[in-house]
CSV table of N, CA and C in Angstrom, one decimal:
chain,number,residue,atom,x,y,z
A,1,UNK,N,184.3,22.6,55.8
A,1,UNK,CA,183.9,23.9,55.4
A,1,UNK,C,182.5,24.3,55.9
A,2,UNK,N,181.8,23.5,56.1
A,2,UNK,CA,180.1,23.7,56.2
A,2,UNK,C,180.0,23.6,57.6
A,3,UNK,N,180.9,23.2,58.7
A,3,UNK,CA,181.0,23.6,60.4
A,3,UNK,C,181.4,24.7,60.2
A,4,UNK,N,182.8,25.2,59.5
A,4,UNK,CA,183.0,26.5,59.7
A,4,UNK,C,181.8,27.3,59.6
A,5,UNK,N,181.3,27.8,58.4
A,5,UNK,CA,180.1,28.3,58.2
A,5,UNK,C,178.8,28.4,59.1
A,6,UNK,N,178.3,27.1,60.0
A,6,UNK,CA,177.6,27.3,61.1
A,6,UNK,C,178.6,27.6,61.9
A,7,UNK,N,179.5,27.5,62.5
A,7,UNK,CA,179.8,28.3,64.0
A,7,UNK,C,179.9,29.7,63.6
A,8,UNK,N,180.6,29.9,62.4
A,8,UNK,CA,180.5,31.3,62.2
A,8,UNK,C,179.5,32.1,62.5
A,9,UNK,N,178.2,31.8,61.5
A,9,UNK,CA,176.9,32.3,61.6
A,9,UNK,C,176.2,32.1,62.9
A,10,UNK,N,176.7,31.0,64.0
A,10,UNK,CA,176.3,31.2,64.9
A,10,UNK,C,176.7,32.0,65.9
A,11,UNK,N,178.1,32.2,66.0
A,11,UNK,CA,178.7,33.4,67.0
A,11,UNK,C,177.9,34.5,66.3
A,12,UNK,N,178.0,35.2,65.2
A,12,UNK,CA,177.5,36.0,64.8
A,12,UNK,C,175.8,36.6,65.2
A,13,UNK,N,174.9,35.1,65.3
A,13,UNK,CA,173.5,35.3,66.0
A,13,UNK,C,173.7,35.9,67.4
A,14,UNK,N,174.4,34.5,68.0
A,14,UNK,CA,174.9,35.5,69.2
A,14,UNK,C,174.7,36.4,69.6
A,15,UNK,N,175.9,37.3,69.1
A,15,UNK,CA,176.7,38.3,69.3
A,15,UNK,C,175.3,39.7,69.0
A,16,UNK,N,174.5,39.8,68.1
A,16,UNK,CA,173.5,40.1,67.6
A,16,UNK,C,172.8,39.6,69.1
A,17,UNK,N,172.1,38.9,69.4
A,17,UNK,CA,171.2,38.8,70.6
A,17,UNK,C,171.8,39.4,71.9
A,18,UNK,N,173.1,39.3,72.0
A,18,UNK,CA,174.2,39.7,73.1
A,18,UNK,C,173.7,42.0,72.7
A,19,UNK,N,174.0,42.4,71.7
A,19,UNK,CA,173.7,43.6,71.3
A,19,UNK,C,172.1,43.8,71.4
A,20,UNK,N,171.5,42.9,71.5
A,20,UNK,CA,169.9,43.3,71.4
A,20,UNK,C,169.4,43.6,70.0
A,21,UNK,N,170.1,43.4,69.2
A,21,UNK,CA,169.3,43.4,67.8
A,21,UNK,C,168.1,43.4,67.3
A,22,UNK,N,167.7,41.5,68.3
A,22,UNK,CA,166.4,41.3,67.6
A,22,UNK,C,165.8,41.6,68.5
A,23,UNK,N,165.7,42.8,69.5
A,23,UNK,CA,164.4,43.5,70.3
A,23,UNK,C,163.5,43.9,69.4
A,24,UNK,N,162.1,43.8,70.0
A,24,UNK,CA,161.0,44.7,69.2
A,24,UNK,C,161.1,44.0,67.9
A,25,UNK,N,161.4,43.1,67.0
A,25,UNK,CA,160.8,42.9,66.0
A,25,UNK,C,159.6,42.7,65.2
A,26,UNK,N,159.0,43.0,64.4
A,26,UNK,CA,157.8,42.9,64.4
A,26,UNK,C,157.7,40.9,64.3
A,27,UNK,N,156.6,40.4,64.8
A,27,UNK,CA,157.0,38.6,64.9
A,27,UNK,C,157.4,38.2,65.5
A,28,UNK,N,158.4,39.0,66.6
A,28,UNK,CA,158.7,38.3,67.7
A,28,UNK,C,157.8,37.4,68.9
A,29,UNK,N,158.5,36.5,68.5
A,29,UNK,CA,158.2,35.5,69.8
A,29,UNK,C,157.0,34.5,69.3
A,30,UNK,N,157.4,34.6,67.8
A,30,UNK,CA,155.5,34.0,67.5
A,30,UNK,C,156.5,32.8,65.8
A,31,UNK,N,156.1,31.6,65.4
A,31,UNK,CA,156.8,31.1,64.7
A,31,UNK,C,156.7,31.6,63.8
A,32,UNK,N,157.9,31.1,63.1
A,32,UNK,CA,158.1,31.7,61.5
A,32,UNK,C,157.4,30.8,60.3
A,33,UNK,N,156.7,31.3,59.7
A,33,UNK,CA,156.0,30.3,58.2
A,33,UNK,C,156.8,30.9,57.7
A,34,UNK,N,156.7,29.0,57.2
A,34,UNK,CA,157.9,29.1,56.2
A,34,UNK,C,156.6,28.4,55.2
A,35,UNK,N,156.7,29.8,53.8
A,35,UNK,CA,155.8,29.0,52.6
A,35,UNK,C,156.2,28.3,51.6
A,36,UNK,N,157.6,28.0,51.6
A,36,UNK,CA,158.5,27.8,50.2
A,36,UNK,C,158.1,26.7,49.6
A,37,UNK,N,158.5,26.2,48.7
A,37,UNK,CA,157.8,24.7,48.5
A,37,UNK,C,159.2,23.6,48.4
A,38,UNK,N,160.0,23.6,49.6
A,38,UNK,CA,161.5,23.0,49.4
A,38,UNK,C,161.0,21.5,49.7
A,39,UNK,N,159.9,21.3,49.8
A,39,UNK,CA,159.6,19.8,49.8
A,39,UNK,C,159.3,19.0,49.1
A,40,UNK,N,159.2,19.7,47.8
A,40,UNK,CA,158.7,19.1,46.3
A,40,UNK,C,160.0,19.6,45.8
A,41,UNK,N,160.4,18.3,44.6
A,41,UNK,CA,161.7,18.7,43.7
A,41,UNK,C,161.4,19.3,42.9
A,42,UNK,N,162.8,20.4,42.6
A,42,UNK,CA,162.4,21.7,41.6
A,42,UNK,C,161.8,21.2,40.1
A,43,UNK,N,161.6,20.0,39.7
A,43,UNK,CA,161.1,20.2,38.4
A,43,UNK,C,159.1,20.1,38.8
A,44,UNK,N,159.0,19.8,39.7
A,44,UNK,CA,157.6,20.0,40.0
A,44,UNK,C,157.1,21.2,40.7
A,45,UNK,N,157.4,21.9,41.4
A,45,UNK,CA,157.4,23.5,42.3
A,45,UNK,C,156.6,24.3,40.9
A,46,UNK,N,157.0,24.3,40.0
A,46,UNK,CA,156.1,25.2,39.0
A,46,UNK,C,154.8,24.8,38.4
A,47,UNK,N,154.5,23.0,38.3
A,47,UNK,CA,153.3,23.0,38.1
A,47,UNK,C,152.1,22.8,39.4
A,48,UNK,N,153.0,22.4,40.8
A,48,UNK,CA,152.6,22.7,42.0
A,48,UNK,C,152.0,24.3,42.1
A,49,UNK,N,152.6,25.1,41.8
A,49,UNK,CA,152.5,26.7,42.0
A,49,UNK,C,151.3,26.6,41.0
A,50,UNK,N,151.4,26.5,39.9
A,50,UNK,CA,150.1,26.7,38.9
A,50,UNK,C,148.5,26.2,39.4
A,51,UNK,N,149.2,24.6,39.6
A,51,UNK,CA,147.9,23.9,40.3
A,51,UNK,C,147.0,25.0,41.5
A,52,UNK,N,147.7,25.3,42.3
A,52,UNK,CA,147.7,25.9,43.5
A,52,UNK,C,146.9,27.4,43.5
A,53,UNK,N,147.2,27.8,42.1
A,53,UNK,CA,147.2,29.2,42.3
A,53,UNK,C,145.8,29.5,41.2
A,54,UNK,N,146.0,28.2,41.0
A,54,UNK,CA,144.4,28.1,39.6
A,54,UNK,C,143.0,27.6,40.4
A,55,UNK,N,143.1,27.4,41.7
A,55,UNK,CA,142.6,26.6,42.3
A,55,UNK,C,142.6,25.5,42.5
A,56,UNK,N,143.4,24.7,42.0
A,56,UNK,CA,142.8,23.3,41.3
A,56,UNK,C,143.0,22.2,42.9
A,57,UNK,N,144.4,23.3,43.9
A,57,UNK,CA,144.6,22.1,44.6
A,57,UNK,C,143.8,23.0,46.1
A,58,UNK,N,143.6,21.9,47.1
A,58,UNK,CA,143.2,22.5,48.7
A,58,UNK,C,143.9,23.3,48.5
A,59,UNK,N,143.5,24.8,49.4
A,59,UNK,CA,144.6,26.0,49.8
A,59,UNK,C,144.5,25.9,51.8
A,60,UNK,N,143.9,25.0,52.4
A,60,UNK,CA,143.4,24.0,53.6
A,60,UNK,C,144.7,23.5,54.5
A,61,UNK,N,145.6,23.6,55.1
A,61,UNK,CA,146.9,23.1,55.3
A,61,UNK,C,146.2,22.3,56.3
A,62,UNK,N,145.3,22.8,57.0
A,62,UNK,CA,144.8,21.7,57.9
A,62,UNK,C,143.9,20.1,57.3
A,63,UNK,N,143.2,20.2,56.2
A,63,UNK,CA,142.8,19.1,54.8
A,63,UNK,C,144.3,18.4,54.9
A,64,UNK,N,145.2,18.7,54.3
A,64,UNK,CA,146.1,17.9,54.1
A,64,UNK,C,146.8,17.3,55.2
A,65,UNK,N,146.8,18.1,56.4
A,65,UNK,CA,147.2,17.0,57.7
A,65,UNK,C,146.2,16.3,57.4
A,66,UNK,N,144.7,16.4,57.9
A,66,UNK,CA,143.8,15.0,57.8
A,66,UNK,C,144.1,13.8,56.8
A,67,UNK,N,144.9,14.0,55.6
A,67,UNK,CA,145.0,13.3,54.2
A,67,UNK,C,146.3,12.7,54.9
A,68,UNK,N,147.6,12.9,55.3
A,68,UNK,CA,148.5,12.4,55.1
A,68,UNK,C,148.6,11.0,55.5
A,69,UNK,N,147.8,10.8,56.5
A,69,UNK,CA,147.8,9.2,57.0
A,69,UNK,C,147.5,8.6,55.4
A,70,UNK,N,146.8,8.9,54.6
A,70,UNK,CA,146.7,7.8,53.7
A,70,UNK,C,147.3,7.7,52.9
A,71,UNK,N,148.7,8.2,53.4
A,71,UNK,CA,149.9,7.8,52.3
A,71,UNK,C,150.3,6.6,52.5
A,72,UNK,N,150.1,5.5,53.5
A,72,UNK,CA,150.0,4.2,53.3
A,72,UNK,C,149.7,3.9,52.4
A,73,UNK,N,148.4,4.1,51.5
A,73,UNK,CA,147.8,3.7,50.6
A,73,UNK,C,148.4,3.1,49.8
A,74,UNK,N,149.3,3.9,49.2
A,74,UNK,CA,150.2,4.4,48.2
A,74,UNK,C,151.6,3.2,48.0
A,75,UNK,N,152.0,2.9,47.1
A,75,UNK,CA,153.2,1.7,47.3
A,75,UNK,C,154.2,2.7,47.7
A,76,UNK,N,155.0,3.0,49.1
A,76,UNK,CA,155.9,3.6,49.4
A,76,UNK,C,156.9,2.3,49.7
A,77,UNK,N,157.8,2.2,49.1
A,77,UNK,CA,159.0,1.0,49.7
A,77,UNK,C,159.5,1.5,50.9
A,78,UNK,N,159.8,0.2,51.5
A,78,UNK,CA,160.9,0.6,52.7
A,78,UNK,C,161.9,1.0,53.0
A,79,UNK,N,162.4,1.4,54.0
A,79,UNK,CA,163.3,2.3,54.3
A,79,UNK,C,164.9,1.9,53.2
A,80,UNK,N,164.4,0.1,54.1
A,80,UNK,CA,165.7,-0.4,53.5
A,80,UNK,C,165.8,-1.1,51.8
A,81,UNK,N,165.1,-0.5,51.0
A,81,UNK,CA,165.1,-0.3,49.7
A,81,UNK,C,165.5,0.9,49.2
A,82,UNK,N,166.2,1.5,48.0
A,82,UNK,CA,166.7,2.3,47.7
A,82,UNK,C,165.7,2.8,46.7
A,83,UNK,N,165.2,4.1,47.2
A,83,UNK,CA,164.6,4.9,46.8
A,83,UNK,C,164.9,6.3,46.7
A,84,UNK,N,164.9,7.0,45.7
A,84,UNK,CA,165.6,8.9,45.8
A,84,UNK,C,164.9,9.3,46.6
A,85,UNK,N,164.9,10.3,47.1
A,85,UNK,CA,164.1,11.3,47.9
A,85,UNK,C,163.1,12.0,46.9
A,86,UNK,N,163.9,12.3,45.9
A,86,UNK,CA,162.8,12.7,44.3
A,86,UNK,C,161.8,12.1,44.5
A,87,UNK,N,161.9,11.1,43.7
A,87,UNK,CA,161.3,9.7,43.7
A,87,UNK,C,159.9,9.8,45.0
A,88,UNK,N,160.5,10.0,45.8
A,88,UNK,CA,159.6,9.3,47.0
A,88,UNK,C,158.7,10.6,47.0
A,89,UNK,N,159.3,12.3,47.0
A,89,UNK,CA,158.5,13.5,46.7
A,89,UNK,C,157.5,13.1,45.5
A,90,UNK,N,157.9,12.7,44.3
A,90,UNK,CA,157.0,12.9,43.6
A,90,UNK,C,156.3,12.1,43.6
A,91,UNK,N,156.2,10.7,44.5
A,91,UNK,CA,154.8,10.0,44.8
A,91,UNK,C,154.2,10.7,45.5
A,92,UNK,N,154.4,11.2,46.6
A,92,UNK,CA,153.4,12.1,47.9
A,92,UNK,C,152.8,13.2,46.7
A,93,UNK,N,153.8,13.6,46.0
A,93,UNK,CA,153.0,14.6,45.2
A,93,UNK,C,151.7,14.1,44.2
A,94,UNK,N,151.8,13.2,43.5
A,94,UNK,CA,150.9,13.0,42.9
A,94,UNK,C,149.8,12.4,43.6
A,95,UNK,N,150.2,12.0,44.8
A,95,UNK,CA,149.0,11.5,45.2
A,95,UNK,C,147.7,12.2,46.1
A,96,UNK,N,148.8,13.6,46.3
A,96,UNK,CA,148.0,15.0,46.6
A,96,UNK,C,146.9,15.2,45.7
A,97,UNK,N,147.8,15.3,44.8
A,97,UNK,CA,147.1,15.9,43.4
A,97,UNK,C,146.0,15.2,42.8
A,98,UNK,N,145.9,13.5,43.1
A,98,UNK,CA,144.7,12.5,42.8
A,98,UNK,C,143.5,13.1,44.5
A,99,UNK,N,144.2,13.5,45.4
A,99,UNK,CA,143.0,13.2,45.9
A,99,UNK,C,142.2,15.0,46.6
A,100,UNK,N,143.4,15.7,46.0
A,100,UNK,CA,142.9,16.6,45.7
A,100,UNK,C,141.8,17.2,45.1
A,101,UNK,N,142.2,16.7,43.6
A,101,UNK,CA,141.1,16.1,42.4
A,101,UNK,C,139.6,15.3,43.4
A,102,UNK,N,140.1,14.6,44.0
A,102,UNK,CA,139.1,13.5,44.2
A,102,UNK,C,137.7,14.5,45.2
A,103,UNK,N,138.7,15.4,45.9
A,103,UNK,CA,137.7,16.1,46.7
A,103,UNK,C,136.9,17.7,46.2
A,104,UNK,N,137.4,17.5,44.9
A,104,UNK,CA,136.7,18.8,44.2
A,104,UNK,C,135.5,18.1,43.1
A,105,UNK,N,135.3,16.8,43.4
A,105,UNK,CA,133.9,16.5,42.7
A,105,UNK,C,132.9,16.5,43.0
């Protein structure tokens, strides 16, 4: 069901670039931000949003690349241990959130 669905949607892009559709868009040719928060699980996205929006976390996306290497830090198991993706999100998350904390003192 979910190939049908991409080929569909893809003849369809196509067919749209074949007509010239997306000429002149405003954005063209330049990437798309994407701001959504699909990388944290939904039961965290709303106190991420609060944090965020209260100040409390970096608003720096470039700070947080510099931070990510020290997700070693952190006990992340290996691959070949069975861990949720939840799970594994909501450690990166809270460990944002500690060193977030750690850089607003």
């Amino acid at each position: 069901m979910r190939d049908n669905f991409d080929t569909l949607a893809e003849r369809r892009i196509q067919e749209a670039i074949a007509r010239g559709e997306f000429k002149n868009l405003r954005g063209e040719g330049k990437p798309v931000r994407i701001n959504g928060l699909y990388f944290l699980p939904q039961k965290l996205r709303a106190a991420y949003t609060v944090l965020k929006n209260s100040g409390y976390l970096d608003k720096d996306p470039q700070e947080n690349k510099r931070l990510q290497p020290m997700g070693e830090e952190f006990n992340i198991p290996k691959m070949n241990t069975s861990i949720s993706k939840q799970e594994l999100s909501a450690k990166v998350f809270d460990h944002s959130v500690m060193m977030d904390s750690l850089r607003k003192r």
